[in-house]
XYZ file of C-alpha atoms in Angstrom:
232
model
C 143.764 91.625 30.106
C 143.926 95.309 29.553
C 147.125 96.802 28.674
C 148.937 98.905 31.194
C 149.786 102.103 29.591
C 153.376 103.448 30.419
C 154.477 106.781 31.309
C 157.054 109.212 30.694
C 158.722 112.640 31.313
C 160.672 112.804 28.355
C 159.723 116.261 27.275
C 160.397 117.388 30.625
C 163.850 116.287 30.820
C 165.916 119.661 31.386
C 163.425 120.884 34.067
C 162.645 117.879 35.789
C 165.251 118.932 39.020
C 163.606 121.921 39.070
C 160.083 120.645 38.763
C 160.189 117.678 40.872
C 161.466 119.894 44.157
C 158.345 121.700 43.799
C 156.124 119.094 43.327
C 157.563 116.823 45.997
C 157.360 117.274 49.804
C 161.172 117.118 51.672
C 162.479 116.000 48.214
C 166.446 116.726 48.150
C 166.017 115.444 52.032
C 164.889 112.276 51.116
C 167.698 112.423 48.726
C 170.305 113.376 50.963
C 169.046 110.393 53.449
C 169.535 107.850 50.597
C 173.107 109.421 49.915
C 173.798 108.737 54.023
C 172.210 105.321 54.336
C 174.049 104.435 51.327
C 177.315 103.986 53.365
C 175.658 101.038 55.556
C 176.052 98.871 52.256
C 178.441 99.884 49.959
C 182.020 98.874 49.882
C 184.900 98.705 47.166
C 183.099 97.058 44.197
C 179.713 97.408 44.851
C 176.757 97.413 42.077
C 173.914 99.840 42.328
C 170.620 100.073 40.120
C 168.705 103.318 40.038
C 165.222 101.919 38.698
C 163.794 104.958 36.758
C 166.736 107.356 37.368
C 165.590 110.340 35.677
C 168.792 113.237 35.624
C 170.871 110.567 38.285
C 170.399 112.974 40.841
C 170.310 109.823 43.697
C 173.567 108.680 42.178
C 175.038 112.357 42.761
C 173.920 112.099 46.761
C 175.324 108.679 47.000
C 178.759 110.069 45.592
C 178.752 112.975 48.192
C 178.410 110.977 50.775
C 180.726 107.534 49.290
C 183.482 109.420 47.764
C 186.490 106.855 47.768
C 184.417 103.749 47.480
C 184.921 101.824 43.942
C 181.127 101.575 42.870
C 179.611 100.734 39.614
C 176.183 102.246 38.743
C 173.482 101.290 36.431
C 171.627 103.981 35.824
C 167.887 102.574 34.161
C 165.195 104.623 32.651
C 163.005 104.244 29.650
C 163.191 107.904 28.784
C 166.442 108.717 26.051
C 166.267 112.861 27.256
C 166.589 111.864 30.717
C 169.545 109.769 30.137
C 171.258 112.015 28.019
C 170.335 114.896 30.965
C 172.198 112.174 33.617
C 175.156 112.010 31.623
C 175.574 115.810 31.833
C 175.266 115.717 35.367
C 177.630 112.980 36.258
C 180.166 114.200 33.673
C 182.508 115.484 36.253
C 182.307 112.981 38.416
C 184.148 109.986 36.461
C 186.562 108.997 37.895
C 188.723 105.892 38.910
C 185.783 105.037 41.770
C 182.990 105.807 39.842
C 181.531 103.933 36.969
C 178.396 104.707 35.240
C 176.154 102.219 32.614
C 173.092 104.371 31.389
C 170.736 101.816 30.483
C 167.777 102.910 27.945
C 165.405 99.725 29.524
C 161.945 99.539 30.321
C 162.914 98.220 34.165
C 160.131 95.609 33.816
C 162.272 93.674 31.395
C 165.699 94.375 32.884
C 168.132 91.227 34.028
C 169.755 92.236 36.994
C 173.395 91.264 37.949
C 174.255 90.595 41.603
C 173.872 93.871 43.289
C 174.481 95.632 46.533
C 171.462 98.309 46.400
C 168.884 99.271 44.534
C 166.623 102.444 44.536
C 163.302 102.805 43.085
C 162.148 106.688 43.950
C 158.777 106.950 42.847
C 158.967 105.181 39.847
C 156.798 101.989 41.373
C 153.401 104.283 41.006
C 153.458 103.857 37.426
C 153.651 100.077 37.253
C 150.613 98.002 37.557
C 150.645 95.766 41.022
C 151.571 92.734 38.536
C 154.446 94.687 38.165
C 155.090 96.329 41.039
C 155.262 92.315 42.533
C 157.476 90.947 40.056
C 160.167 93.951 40.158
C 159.860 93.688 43.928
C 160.810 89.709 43.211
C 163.288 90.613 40.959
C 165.159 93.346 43.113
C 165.220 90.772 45.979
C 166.633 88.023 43.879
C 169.131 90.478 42.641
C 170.541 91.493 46.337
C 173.069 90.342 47.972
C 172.800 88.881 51.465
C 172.470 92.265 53.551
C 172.133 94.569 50.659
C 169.094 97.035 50.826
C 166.695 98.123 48.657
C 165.203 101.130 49.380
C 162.179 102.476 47.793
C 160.568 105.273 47.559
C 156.243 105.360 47.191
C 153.602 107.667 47.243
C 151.370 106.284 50.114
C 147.733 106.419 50.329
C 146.446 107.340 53.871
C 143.764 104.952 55.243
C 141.032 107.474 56.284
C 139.603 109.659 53.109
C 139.566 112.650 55.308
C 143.429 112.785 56.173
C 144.134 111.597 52.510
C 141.859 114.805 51.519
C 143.937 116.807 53.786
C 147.107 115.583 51.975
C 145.779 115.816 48.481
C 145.096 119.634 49.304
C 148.168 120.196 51.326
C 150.163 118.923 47.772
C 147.820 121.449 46.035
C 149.363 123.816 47.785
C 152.721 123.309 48.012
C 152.712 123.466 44.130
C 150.297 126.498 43.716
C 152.799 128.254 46.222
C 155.883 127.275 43.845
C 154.250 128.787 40.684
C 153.303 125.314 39.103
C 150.633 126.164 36.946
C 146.832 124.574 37.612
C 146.262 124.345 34.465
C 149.332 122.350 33.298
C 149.019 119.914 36.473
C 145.446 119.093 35.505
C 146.575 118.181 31.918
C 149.019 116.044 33.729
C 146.443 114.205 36.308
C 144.167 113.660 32.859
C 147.161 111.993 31.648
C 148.015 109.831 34.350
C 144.376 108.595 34.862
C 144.480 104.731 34.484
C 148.544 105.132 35.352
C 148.867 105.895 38.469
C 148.477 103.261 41.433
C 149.220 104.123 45.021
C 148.391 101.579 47.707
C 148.250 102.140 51.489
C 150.646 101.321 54.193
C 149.173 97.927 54.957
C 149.827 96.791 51.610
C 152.781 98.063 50.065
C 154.665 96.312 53.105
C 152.631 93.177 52.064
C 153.270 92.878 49.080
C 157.037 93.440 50.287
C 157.092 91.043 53.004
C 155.314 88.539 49.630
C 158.305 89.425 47.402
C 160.796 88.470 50.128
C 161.523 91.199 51.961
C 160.547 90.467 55.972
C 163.510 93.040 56.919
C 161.676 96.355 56.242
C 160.868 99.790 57.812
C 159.897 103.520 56.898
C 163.051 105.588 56.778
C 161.171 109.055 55.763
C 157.575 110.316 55.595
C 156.128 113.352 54.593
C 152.718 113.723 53.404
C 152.062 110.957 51.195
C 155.369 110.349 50.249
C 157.425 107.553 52.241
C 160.788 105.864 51.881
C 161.227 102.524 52.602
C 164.334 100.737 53.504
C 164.240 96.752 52.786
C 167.002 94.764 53.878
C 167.643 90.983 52.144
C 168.474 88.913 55.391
């Protein structure tokens, strides 16, 4: 079986806020919505697991909007500059509600503790659908009985027209926030062989396979949805 080959932003770490809100339709709403829906699940000793965290910016929204709850965060990502970016940001946040593990882990080999939510925001797309299954399995497992994981995907339209339409829309939306064609090409070379996106249809099967029958689309815009997936 072929390898899957991972991927990284390592060498983007101190402009990834900046370059992810331009390359990302309704990004910090999408945030913001996590932050809010957050509340539904989390009391006084709760466990969250940001799966791919990048800079912890998800932890920051759930903060805003959870700010006496007692919540203990484990923060994963297989990149050390991101990490050390997180820890800059949540710095001033420490206090005697928050706790924070930063765990250096590739999340396909991570053993979850009991947990109360997880997030995945557009990390899945770089895992192979073997992989994709099993963290889906995993999460589930992990959950406790009502906890949620919610997970953002970049979703594949059905028809090739509309999903032309949203490839050129993206285009856009980048080429109107100064990213440079040239540098986003080098970065769709790299990612050939990467990056998987499914459809509708079956990223909610291959949910519903993992566990999760409790499921339904929080946020869409363009291609990029947000799942919420409750463990009954």
């Amino acid at each position: 079986m072929k390898k899957f080959r991972k991927w990284t932003f390592d060498n983007l770490a101190n402009r990834f806020d900046d370059h992810i809100r331009r390359s990302v339709f309704s990004y910090d709403d999408m945030q913001d919505l996590i932050g809010i829906v957050s509340q539904w699940f989390l009391k006084d000793k709760s466990t969250v697991y940001n799966l791919g965290s990048s800079t912890s910016e998800t932890e920051l929204r759930i903060i805003k909007y959870n700010p006496k709850v007692k919540i203990e965060f484990n923060c994963v990502d297989i990149d050390k500059k991101m990490l050390r970016k997180a820890r800059e940001k949540i710095k001033k946040k420490r206090n005697k509600f928050f706790k924070f593990n930063f765990l250096e882990k590739d999340i396909n080999k991570l053993n979850f503790k009991k947990s109360h939510l997880i997030i995945s925001f557009l990390t899945t797309p770089f895992l192979s659908s073997s992989e994709r299954n099993n963290l889906f399995k995993k999460s589930y497992k992990s959950l406790s009985e009502n906890g949620a994981f919610i997970l953002v995907e970049k979703i594949s339209s059905f028809d090739p027209h509309i999903q032309d339409i949203f490839n050129q829309v993206t285009e856009e939306k980048k080429l109107e926030n100064n990213l440079s064609m040239v540098n986003n090409f080098q970065k769709k070379r790299k990612l050939r062989g990467i990056l998987q996106t499914y459809d509708l249809n079956k990223t909610l099967l291959k949910l519903k396979n993992t566990g999760f029958t409790k499921t339904d689309i929080l946020f869409k815009s363009i291609s990029f949805t947000c799942f919420i997936c409750i463990k009954d």
